[in-house]
Amino acid sequence: MTDSATGLEASWQPDVLGADYDQMVIPLGEDPDGEGEVVATLVRHTAGLPSAPTGIVLYVHGMSDYFFHRHVAEHFSAQGYAFYALDLRKCGRSRLEGHTPHYVSSLSLYDADLDSAMRVIRAAHGPLPVVIVAHSTGGLVIPLWLNRRRKRLGAAGTEGFRGMVLNSPFFDLPAPAAVRAAGTAMAEAIGSFWGKQPMRREVVDDYGASLHVSREGDWDYNLDWKPLTGFPVRFGWLRAIRRGHLALHRGLDLDVPALILRSKLSNLTADQIGHPLEVADLVLDVRQIQRWSGSIGDHTTIVPILNARHDVFLSAQEPREKAFRAIDRWLANLDD
């Protein structure tokens, strides 16, 4: 069945998360990167859906990730929001046979995923204010998407977006300046011709092991969709990321308030190693997040969370609850 308001296949089906969740597969057509048909998958939380929601939350995941965070959906539903999450093309629920996991040659390709999801949401809820919650790479994708919408549509491009909550956003490569420069040059040179060539890397599972119930963690999720070691980084993907970083570092002109959540500590470099794995960001350098957060726009609030992991929402109970309290206060202040 096609939804007359969106022109999209509007068939909600049961989701893998269980009875309280539905999913809609959104067809996006032929992949510009030559891997056949691509789709995005919109998930909604149904059990806690308010009869008259005060707003909408759309959650967007990061690299080597997908939406499985039931507790996040339940929190926002309890606050009166209609909760949705999006698995982007080639990620999680949306990865089809023949797809290179998470591969895009340009972050702008995600515009179709996000615009389509918003059309479905708007058809269901009208002009209710939307809060975007995004993690890691999603925290880079979302500001760039909104910035392109604003350039394309003017003020209407960001109208109705109440705010962004960016959870450990991927604002820069976590490496010394010389390594970042060399990596960028290599990504440009190789990524232009052999974009899907994986970069050589040391395979480690410290972060994944700290999360998953099969190791030292508390969280159960699909290891085919979120491997303990993550998916390989490919040159073309890194090229797209570095171009996104450059655009953000030049400064965006968004009129959408942003709340930046990050761990207080990282455990990456020689001057940082020694912090226990479960209370630090093992993926990104929090100093870079702090440095570039002001590049989004004029309305940015940064909240470091003591003892938080890279995904703040997958931290232990105390830092996780602190993050939720910070979000609730921030949203209440936006109302004021």
Short mmCIF file of C-alpha atoms in Angstrom, two decimals:
data_model
loop_
_atom_site.label_atom_id
_atom_site.label_comp_id
_atom_site.label_asym_id
_atom_site.label_seq_id
_atom_site.Cartn_x
_atom_site.Cartn_y
_atom_site.Cartn_z
CA MET A 1 0.00 0.00 0.00
CA THR A 2 1.38 3.42 -0.97
CA ASP A 3 0.82 6.37 1.34
CA SER A 4 -0.88 9.14 -0.68
CA ALA A 5 0.80 11.89 1.33
CA THR A 6 4.34 10.60 0.97
CA GLY A 7 4.35 8.47 -2.16
CA LEU A 8 6.19 5.84 -0.13
CA GLU A 9 5.36 2.25 0.66
CA ALA A 10 3.62 2.86 3.98
CA SER A 11 3.35 -0.64 5.40
CA TRP A 12 4.28 -0.98 9.05
CA GLN A 13 5.44 -4.46 10.02
CA PRO A 14 6.56 -6.01 13.34
CA ASP A 15 10.15 -5.14 14.20
CA VAL A 16 12.92 -7.36 15.54
CA LEU A 17 12.79 -5.49 18.87
CA GLY A 18 9.46 -7.10 19.69
CA ALA A 19 5.81 -6.33 20.20
CA ASP A 20 6.33 -2.68 21.18
CA TYR A 21 8.04 -1.75 17.91
CA ASP A 22 7.11 -1.58 14.24
CA GLN A 23 9.27 -0.96 11.18
CA MET A 24 8.67 0.48 7.74
CA VAL A 25 11.06 -0.24 4.89
CA ILE A 26 11.45 2.89 2.74
CA PRO A 27 12.63 2.20 -0.84
CA LEU A 28 15.24 4.67 -2.05
CA GLY A 29 15.86 3.41 -5.58
CA GLU A 30 19.16 2.55 -7.21
CA ASP A 31 22.34 3.04 -5.21
CA PRO A 32 24.56 5.79 -6.71
CA ASP A 33 27.51 3.72 -5.48
CA GLY A 34 26.51 0.80 -7.70
CA GLU A 35 25.29 -1.77 -5.20
CA GLY A 36 21.75 -2.26 -6.45
CA GLU A 37 18.57 -1.19 -4.70
CA VAL A 38 18.90 0.59 -1.36
CA VAL A 39 16.40 1.13 1.42
CA ALA A 40 16.17 2.89 4.74
CA THR A 41 14.22 1.41 7.66
CA LEU A 42 12.12 3.55 9.97
CA VAL A 43 11.34 2.09 13.41
CA ARG A 44 8.64 3.42 15.73
CA HIS A 45 7.97 2.74 19.39
CA THR A 46 4.29 1.89 19.71
CA ALA A 47 3.74 0.86 23.35
CA GLY A 48 4.51 4.26 24.82
CA LEU A 49 3.10 6.38 22.01
CA PRO A 50 1.17 9.24 23.63
CA SER A 51 -2.35 9.84 22.31
CA ALA A 52 -1.44 13.51 21.88
CA PRO A 53 2.38 13.73 21.66
CA THR A 54 4.04 17.05 22.43
CA GLY A 55 6.80 16.45 19.89
CA ILE A 56 8.74 13.88 17.89
CA VAL A 57 12.15 12.33 18.42
CA LEU A 58 14.06 10.84 15.48
CA TYR A 59 17.11 8.78 16.47
CA VAL A 60 20.00 8.25 14.01
CA HIS A 61 22.81 5.76 14.69
CA GLY A 62 26.53 5.88 13.93
CA MET A 63 29.08 3.76 12.06
CA SER A 64 29.01 0.00 12.77
CA ASP A 65 25.74 0.53 14.58
CA TYR A 66 21.96 0.38 14.30
CA PHE A 67 18.98 1.16 16.54
CA PHE A 68 18.46 -1.31 19.40
CA HIS A 69 18.25 1.16 22.33
CA ARG A 70 14.85 0.30 23.80
CA HIS A 71 15.58 2.32 26.94
CA VAL A 72 16.11 5.46 24.85
CA ALA A 73 12.76 5.01 23.12
CA GLU A 74 11.03 4.35 26.43
CA HIS A 75 12.53 7.46 28.03
CA PHE A 76 11.38 9.83 25.31
CA SER A 77 7.97 8.19 25.06
CA ALA A 78 7.54 8.72 28.81
CA GLN A 79 8.31 12.40 28.29
CA GLY A 80 5.45 12.69 25.79
CA TYR A 81 7.32 12.27 22.50
CA ALA A 82 6.44 10.08 19.54
CA PHE A 83 9.68 8.13 19.09
CA TYR A 84 11.17 7.02 15.77
CA ALA A 85 14.59 5.68 14.79
CA LEU A 86 16.17 5.31 11.36
CA ASP A 87 18.55 2.62 10.14
CA LEU A 88 20.29 4.34 7.23
CA ARG A 89 21.01 2.65 3.89
CA LYS A 90 23.29 -0.42 4.11
CA CYS A 91 23.14 -0.32 7.92
CA GLY A 92 21.47 -2.72 10.32
CA ARG A 93 17.96 -3.59 9.15
CA SER A 94 18.60 -1.78 5.85
CA ARG A 95 21.62 -3.82 4.69
CA LEU A 96 20.65 -6.05 1.77
CA GLU A 97 22.59 -8.79 0.01
CA GLY A 98 25.51 -7.35 -1.96
CA HIS A 99 25.78 -4.20 0.15
CA THR A 100 29.09 -3.06 1.61
CA PRO A 101 28.16 -2.33 5.24
CA HIS A 102 27.75 1.39 5.94
CA TYR A 103 29.44 2.40 2.70
CA VAL A 104 28.60 5.73 1.07
CA SER A 105 30.85 7.81 -1.16
CA SER A 106 29.23 11.04 0.05
CA LEU A 107 27.40 11.87 3.26
CA SER A 108 24.89 13.82 1.15
CA LEU A 109 23.50 10.48 -0.06
CA TYR A 110 21.87 10.18 3.35
CA ASP A 111 19.71 13.22 2.53
CA ALA A 112 17.29 10.91 0.68
CA ASP A 113 17.04 8.59 3.70
CA LEU A 114 16.40 11.41 6.14
CA ASP A 115 14.08 13.43 3.91
CA SER A 116 12.00 10.31 3.20
CA ALA A 117 11.77 9.44 6.89
CA MET A 118 10.67 12.98 7.68
CA ARG A 119 7.93 12.80 5.05
CA VAL A 120 6.54 9.67 6.72
CA ILE A 121 6.74 11.29 10.15
CA ARG A 122 5.14 14.53 8.97
CA ALA A 123 2.32 12.61 7.30
CA ALA A 124 1.59 10.96 10.65
CA HIS A 125 2.05 13.91 13.01
CA GLY A 126 1.82 17.12 11.02
CA PRO A 127 3.89 20.09 12.17
CA LEU A 128 4.83 18.85 15.65
CA PRO A 129 8.36 19.96 16.64
CA VAL A 130 11.11 17.43 15.93
CA VAL A 131 14.18 16.70 18.04
CA ILE A 132 16.94 14.76 16.28
CA VAL A 133 19.04 12.49 18.51
CA ALA A 134 22.17 11.23 16.78
CA HIS A 135 25.23 9.24 17.82
CA SER A 136 28.85 9.40 16.59
CA THR A 137 28.88 9.46 12.76
CA GLY A 138 25.17 10.27 12.92
CA GLY A 139 26.20 13.34 14.91
CA LEU A 140 28.18 14.51 11.87
CA VAL A 141 25.57 13.49 9.30
CA ILE A 142 22.68 15.36 10.93
CA PRO A 143 24.14 18.92 11.14
CA LEU A 144 25.42 18.64 7.56
CA TRP A 145 21.99 17.43 6.37
CA LEU A 146 20.20 20.29 8.11
CA ASN A 147 22.74 22.75 6.74
CA ARG A 148 22.10 21.53 3.18
CA ARG A 149 18.35 21.77 3.76
CA ARG A 150 18.76 25.35 4.94
CA LYS A 151 20.85 26.25 1.90
CA ARG A 152 18.35 24.60 -0.43
CA LEU A 153 15.10 25.73 1.16
CA GLY A 154 16.05 28.77 3.21
CA ALA A 155 14.49 29.12 6.66
CA ALA A 156 11.88 26.51 5.71
CA GLY A 157 14.66 23.90 5.56
CA THR A 158 15.02 23.81 9.34
CA GLU A 159 11.56 24.99 10.31
CA GLY A 160 9.96 22.60 12.76
CA PHE A 161 13.27 21.20 14.04
CA ARG A 162 13.28 22.01 17.72
CA GLY A 163 16.81 20.84 18.48
CA MET A 164 19.62 18.33 18.04
CA VAL A 165 20.99 16.05 20.76
CA LEU A 166 24.39 14.86 19.52
CA ASN A 167 25.81 11.94 21.50
CA SER A 168 29.62 11.82 21.13
CA PRO A 169 29.52 13.31 17.61
CA PHE A 170 32.28 12.37 15.15
CA PHE A 171 33.66 15.86 14.49
CA ASP A 172 37.28 14.94 13.67
CA LEU A 173 39.68 12.02 13.25
CA PRO A 174 41.06 10.95 16.64
CA ALA A 175 44.75 11.22 15.73
CA PRO A 176 47.62 13.73 15.78
CA ALA A 177 47.51 16.49 13.16
CA ALA A 178 50.17 14.89 10.93
CA VAL A 179 48.32 11.58 10.90
CA ARG A 180 45.02 13.32 10.14
CA ALA A 181 46.60 15.17 7.22
CA ALA A 182 48.20 12.02 5.82
CA GLY A 183 44.99 10.04 6.24
CA THR A 184 42.98 12.72 4.49
CA ALA A 185 45.38 12.86 1.55
CA MET A 186 45.39 9.07 1.23
CA ALA A 187 41.60 8.92 1.41
CA GLU A 188 41.29 11.53 -1.35
CA ALA A 189 43.79 9.77 -3.60
CA ILE A 190 42.65 6.17 -3.13
CA GLY A 191 39.01 6.83 -2.31
CA SER A 192 38.40 8.51 -5.66
CA PHE A 193 39.28 5.33 -7.59
CA TRP A 194 39.07 2.39 -5.16
CA GLY A 195 36.53 3.67 -2.71
CA LYS A 196 35.52 0.29 -1.34
CA GLN A 197 39.08 -0.80 -0.67
CA PRO A 198 39.35 -1.42 3.09
CA MET A 199 42.07 0.34 5.02
CA ARG A 200 44.57 -1.80 6.86
CA ARG A 201 43.89 -1.63 10.57
CA GLU A 202 44.65 -3.23 13.87
CA VAL A 203 41.56 -5.26 14.74
CA VAL A 204 40.55 -4.63 18.35
CA ASP A 205 37.36 -5.36 20.20
CA ASP A 206 37.86 -3.41 23.44
CA TYR A 207 34.87 -1.15 22.90
CA GLY A 208 32.55 -3.89 21.64
CA ALA A 209 33.63 -6.20 24.45
CA SER A 210 32.83 -3.52 27.02
CA LEU A 211 29.26 -3.33 25.68
CA HIS A 212 27.99 -6.77 24.67
CA VAL A 213 26.56 -9.35 27.08
CA SER A 214 28.69 -12.07 25.50
CA ARG A 215 31.77 -10.35 26.95
CA GLU A 216 31.94 -7.76 29.75
CA GLY A 217 28.91 -5.66 28.81
CA ASP A 218 25.24 -5.33 29.70
CA TRP A 219 23.71 -4.90 26.26
CA ASP A 220 22.32 -7.51 23.89
CA TYR A 221 22.27 -6.71 20.18
CA ASN A 222 22.79 -8.29 16.77
CA LEU A 223 26.51 -8.88 16.25
CA ASP A 224 25.99 -9.23 12.48
CA TRP A 225 24.72 -5.64 12.46
CA LYS A 226 27.12 -4.31 15.11
CA PRO A 227 30.27 -6.48 15.27
CA LEU A 228 32.49 -6.34 18.34
CA THR A 229 35.37 -5.15 16.15
CA GLY A 230 33.26 -2.85 13.97
CA PHE A 231 33.11 -2.96 10.19
CA PRO A 232 36.22 -2.17 8.10
CA VAL A 233 36.85 1.48 7.29
CA ARG A 234 37.02 1.96 3.52
CA PHE A 235 38.90 4.69 1.70
CA GLY A 236 35.85 6.11 -0.07
CA TRP A 237 33.89 6.27 3.17
CA LEU A 238 36.78 8.02 4.94
CA ARG A 239 36.99 10.46 2.04
CA ALA A 240 33.31 11.30 2.54
CA ILE A 241 33.85 11.69 6.29
CA ARG A 242 36.85 14.01 5.88
CA ARG A 243 34.94 16.17 3.43
CA GLY A 244 32.16 16.32 5.99
CA HIS A 245 34.65 17.30 8.68
CA LEU A 246 36.02 20.08 6.50
CA ALA A 247 32.55 21.49 5.89
CA LEU A 248 31.80 21.45 9.60
CA HIS A 249 35.16 22.96 10.55
CA ARG A 250 34.52 25.86 8.18
CA GLY A 251 31.42 26.56 10.21
CA LEU A 252 27.73 25.87 9.70
CA ASP A 253 24.99 28.45 10.07
CA LEU A 254 22.24 26.43 11.70
CA ASP A 255 19.41 28.01 13.64
CA VAL A 256 18.70 24.70 15.40
CA PRO A 257 19.88 24.53 19.05
CA ALA A 258 22.28 21.68 19.80
CA LEU A 259 23.03 19.76 22.98
CA ILE A 260 26.38 17.95 22.82
CA LEU A 261 26.81 15.00 25.17
CA ARG A 262 30.27 13.52 25.55
CA SER A 263 32.32 11.53 27.99
CA LYS A 264 34.56 13.53 30.28
CA LEU A 265 37.52 11.32 29.31
CA SER A 266 38.99 9.49 26.34
CA ASN A 267 41.32 6.48 26.33
CA LEU A 268 43.10 6.77 22.99
CA THR A 269 46.51 8.42 23.15
CA ALA A 270 49.60 8.23 25.29
CA ASP A 271 48.50 11.08 27.57
CA GLN A 272 45.04 9.57 28.02
CA ILE A 273 45.63 5.82 28.38
CA GLY A 274 45.04 4.54 31.87
CA HIS A 275 41.40 5.49 32.30
CA PRO A 276 39.31 2.34 32.86
CA LEU A 277 37.70 1.14 29.65
CA GLU A 278 34.14 1.31 30.94
CA VAL A 279 34.32 4.99 31.98
CA ALA A 280 35.94 6.62 28.95
CA ASP A 281 35.38 7.16 25.24
CA LEU A 282 37.40 4.45 23.48
CA VAL A 283 36.55 5.65 19.96
CA LEU A 284 36.84 9.46 19.75
CA ASP A 285 38.93 12.17 21.38
CA VAL A 286 36.58 14.20 23.57
CA ARG A 287 38.87 17.23 23.26
CA GLN A 288 38.09 17.36 19.54
CA ILE A 289 34.37 17.16 20.25
CA GLN A 290 34.77 20.08 22.63
CA ARG A 291 36.81 22.07 20.10
CA TRP A 292 34.46 21.75 17.13
CA SER A 293 31.08 21.89 18.85
CA GLY A 294 30.91 25.63 18.32
CA SER A 295 31.08 25.12 14.55
CA ILE A 296 27.45 24.01 14.34
CA GLY A 297 25.81 27.36 15.08
CA ASP A 298 25.18 29.95 17.74
CA HIS A 299 23.07 27.84 20.12
CA THR A 300 25.26 25.01 21.43
CA THR A 301 25.35 23.51 24.92
CA ILE A 302 28.09 21.01 25.84
CA VAL A 303 27.64 18.58 28.74
CA PRO A 304 30.58 16.32 29.66
CA ILE A 305 29.35 13.19 31.43
CA LEU A 306 31.70 11.66 33.99
CA ASN A 307 32.21 7.90 33.53
CA ALA A 308 30.37 7.82 30.18
CA ARG A 309 31.28 5.53 27.30
CA HIS A 310 31.52 6.52 23.63
CA ASP A 311 27.80 5.86 23.30
CA VAL A 312 26.67 7.81 26.32
CA PHE A 313 23.32 5.97 26.26
CA LEU A 314 25.15 2.64 26.71
CA SER A 315 27.04 3.79 29.77
CA ALA A 316 26.49 2.46 33.28
CA GLN A 317 23.28 3.48 35.00
CA GLU A 318 24.54 6.58 36.82
CA PRO A 319 26.12 8.41 33.84
CA ARG A 320 23.26 7.26 31.61
CA GLU A 321 20.68 8.74 33.96
CA LYS A 322 22.72 11.93 34.22
CA ALA A 323 22.61 12.22 30.42
CA PHE A 324 18.83 11.79 30.35
CA ARG A 325 18.41 14.43 33.07
CA ALA A 326 20.59 16.82 31.07
CA ILE A 327 18.46 16.26 27.97
CA ASP A 328 15.21 16.78 29.88
CA ARG A 329 16.47 20.04 31.45
CA TRP A 330 17.74 21.28 28.11
CA LEU A 331 14.47 20.58 26.35
CA ALA A 332 12.54 22.29 29.15
CA ASN A 333 14.79 25.34 28.79
CA LEU A 334 14.07 25.44 25.06
CA ASP A 335 10.39 25.70 25.92
CA ASP A 336 11.13 28.58 28.30
#
